């Protein structure tokens, strides 16, 4: 069947050379959890010929009698099902296989097997060095203290060494049961889901992490990036966990990594970097940041997965600029307690009044704190979420009017005095790569009265 | 040979072909899921898998892909379907009188079964007998459908581009 038409259609074949299938081990893990025919179950093929032979041995009269009996049983069962199931449609009963609900332990073991199926290092035997690391892993040490679980020491494996010399180990974490979580954390804590996650660990205080569950690794959402800062010598560093079969990653560096935020650079062009995968980890180190994975490649070069998020890497949007420098703002750069006007609306109100604090920012991306005094209802209050940022998450820049609702105020009568100070300076792109905490004296205060 | 060994042997022998079949018609993630679905069905119905399992497996894959398409993009227009199913990275404009785009448009204008018949032969290299097994029809029916599909394809191509097959220059391989 070869003619011009077939040749023409063949020429638009997107994959003339073919692609490899996922590894058999992954398929077998799935079959182990198959509710219809688990891998360990007896093969049906061994039973069927025996039944057929038995039927053939019977005489015709017995066969007819048997058929009638079978029909009668089927009808009886059908009547019972219809009566019991009420409105459920027989089609659904026939097409959907009964799924046996799994216990907490079964679900946990399935997630553990899935993790082993995704990460090749977990499938080899543990070396003496890995056993030593496994013994040294301390649950109360970073990064493990963030997990609600216990290290699965038998699965600790060396993964890779990053280009900057950091040795990385996989440390799967077995989640606590509800009882275990209560025992470790206290009453009222929610039990973690029965999903074994892998943590990434670097011994000797190098910390690490950026791990996750098998499902998240498969989806390409497990990794960590940090920097640039003094410790990384001005470089962006990070890694991403990838499933078996991924040999390299394409990273894309957007032209405008900070989006419309002030202080981040806008590069003349999109950057690209291809990173080889070792031990299911793609470690990346670059001068530009942040990187976004664009594609996963197999060893033979074909694309395993593309990430559409990287499609907007060339996009450039106008950046909001801070207001003009003033003598006052320059003074505030030197001394954050430089006096600055603070006022509250309303000046007088009742218990249901929403009082709002206002001031005009003198600094870019500062954190603020405020302290109440003047009544018996006093205390420290910070900005709600994201200190020093608007509730929308936008940057606070010089010259911008900062407004924040003083929630919780008004429970008791009296005249309040609120004093505002700068408590820290957030990282600001490449202009201020490292955030720092400061404890400046208040730059202003205001009073308001609750009647 | 026990069921597990038979299944493993079948997976090793044909999983790549099924993956390629699915990948040619879907994105990578979808293709992986289709492969898993196909072999899950094969495992559950191991006794029904014929001695030459590839056409049977591709038949399951074809239905699995069709199910996914119906679920994911019921409203998707036929015109855009083929294009969206083709993986990224395929070279769009090659030299020649008939562009890839025109060929894809002509394929997209065909009915699903006609198009599949052409692709099974042109892309997957199946014989009419094997293609018939994939689509669950008799070999004669498949041959008739293939012939009709080819005529329709040529007609659409001529209408669309004012060209006839065979006037196209030799193409290059995709850039991946």
GROMACS .gro file of C-alpha atoms in nm, chain A residues 1 3-6 8-24 26-28 30-31 34-39 43-45 48 97 218 301-306, chain B residues 3-4 7-8 11-12 15-16 19-20 23-24 28-29 32 36-37 39-40 43-44 46-47 86-88 90 94 100 103 118-119 121-123 146 150 153-154 157 165 168 171 173 176:
model
   90
    1UNK     CA    1   0.000   0.000   0.000
    3UNK     CA    2   0.140   0.538  -0.345
    4UNK     CA    3   0.177   0.914  -0.357
    5UNK     CA    4  -0.110   0.981  -0.121
    6UNK     CA    5   0.021   0.744   0.144
    8UNK     CA    6   0.229   1.240   0.142
    9UNK     CA    7   0.050   1.146   0.463
   10UNK     CA    8   0.359   0.963   0.584
   11UNK     CA    9   0.560   1.280   0.543
   12UNK     CA   10   0.355   1.459   0.811
   13UNK     CA   11   0.407   1.175   1.056
   14UNK     CA   12   0.514   1.363   1.370
   15UNK     CA   13   0.714   1.068   1.504
   16UNK     CA   14   0.867   0.865   1.223
   17UNK     CA   15   1.110   0.686   1.455
   18UNK     CA   16   0.876   0.603   1.744
   19UNK     CA   17   0.900   0.659   2.118
   20UNK     CA   18   0.973   0.428   2.411
   21UNK     CA   19   0.690   0.330   2.645
   22UNK     CA   20   0.700   0.397   3.020
   23UNK     CA   21   0.904   0.132   3.207
   24UNK     CA   22   0.739  -0.202   3.278
   26UNK     CA   23   0.561   0.141   3.659
   27UNK     CA   24   0.294  -0.063   3.483
   28UNK     CA   25   0.337  -0.349   3.728
   30UNK     CA   26  -0.036  -0.002   3.869
   31UNK     CA   27  -0.146  -0.360   3.822
   34UNK     CA   28  -0.582  -0.295   4.022
   35UNK     CA   29  -0.908  -0.351   4.207
   36UNK     CA   30  -1.043  -0.584   3.935
   37UNK     CA   31  -0.746  -0.816   3.894
   38UNK     CA   32  -0.455  -0.746   4.128
   39UNK     CA   33  -0.123  -0.869   3.997
   43UNK     CA   34  -0.484  -1.595   3.667
   44UNK     CA   35  -0.829  -1.649   3.524
   45UNK     CA   36  -0.675  -1.818   3.224
   48UNK     CA   37  -1.147  -2.122   3.205
   97UNK     CA   38  -1.624  -0.289   3.813
  218UNK     CA   39   0.530   1.280   3.767
  301UNK     CA   40   1.594   1.322   2.236
  302UNK     CA   41   1.220   1.300   2.197
  303UNK     CA   42   1.001   1.530   2.406
  304UNK     CA   43   0.834   1.358   2.701
  305UNK     CA   44   0.651   1.659   2.836
  306UNK     CA   45   0.612   2.026   2.763
  454UNK     CA   46  -0.030  -1.478   3.319
  455UNK     CA   47   0.226  -1.241   3.459
  458UNK     CA   48   0.185  -0.998   3.020
  459UNK     CA   49   0.544  -0.888   3.079
  462UNK     CA   50   0.454  -0.534   2.733
  463UNK     CA   51   0.821  -0.560   2.637
  466UNK     CA   52   0.451  -0.123   2.459
  467UNK     CA   53   0.679   0.097   2.245
  470UNK     CA   54   0.326   0.440   2.297
  471UNK     CA   55   0.426   0.557   1.950
  474UNK     CA   56   0.200   0.977   2.089
  475UNK     CA   57   0.136   1.035   1.719
  479UNK     CA   58   0.316   1.297   2.575
  480UNK     CA   59   0.126   1.297   2.902
  483UNK     CA   60   0.152   0.769   2.874
  487UNK     CA   61  -0.131   0.248   3.091
  488UNK     CA   62  -0.502   0.216   3.006
  490UNK     CA   63  -0.219  -0.257   2.916
  491UNK     CA   64  -0.455  -0.243   3.211
  494UNK     CA   65  -0.410  -0.751   3.182
  495UNK     CA   66  -0.775  -0.775   3.280
  497UNK     CA   67  -0.549  -1.146   2.902
  498UNK     CA   68  -0.746  -1.451   2.787
  537UNK     CA   69  -0.017   1.673   1.674
  538UNK     CA   70   0.275   1.711   1.912
  539UNK     CA   71   0.471   2.033   1.934
  541UNK     CA   72   0.690   1.946   1.421
  545UNK     CA   73   0.873   2.280   0.456
  551UNK     CA   74   0.221   2.014   0.593
  554UNK     CA   75  -0.204   1.785   0.439
  569UNK     CA   76  -0.516   0.622   0.636
  570UNK     CA   77  -0.299   0.689   0.940
  572UNK     CA   78  -0.131   0.244   0.703
  573UNK     CA   79   0.076   0.560   0.648
  574UNK     CA   80   0.204   0.631   0.999
  597UNK     CA   81  -0.899   0.292   0.289
  601UNK     CA   82  -0.772   0.811  -0.002
  604UNK     CA   83  -0.833   1.300   0.102
  605UNK     CA   84  -0.712   1.371  -0.252
  608UNK     CA   85  -0.643   1.845  -0.093
  616UNK     CA   86  -0.044   1.473  -0.449
  619UNK     CA   87   0.558   1.789  -0.337
  622UNK     CA   88   1.078   1.685   0.296
  624UNK     CA   89   1.265   1.503   0.915
  627UNK     CA   90   1.348   1.676   1.719
   0.00000   0.00000   0.00000
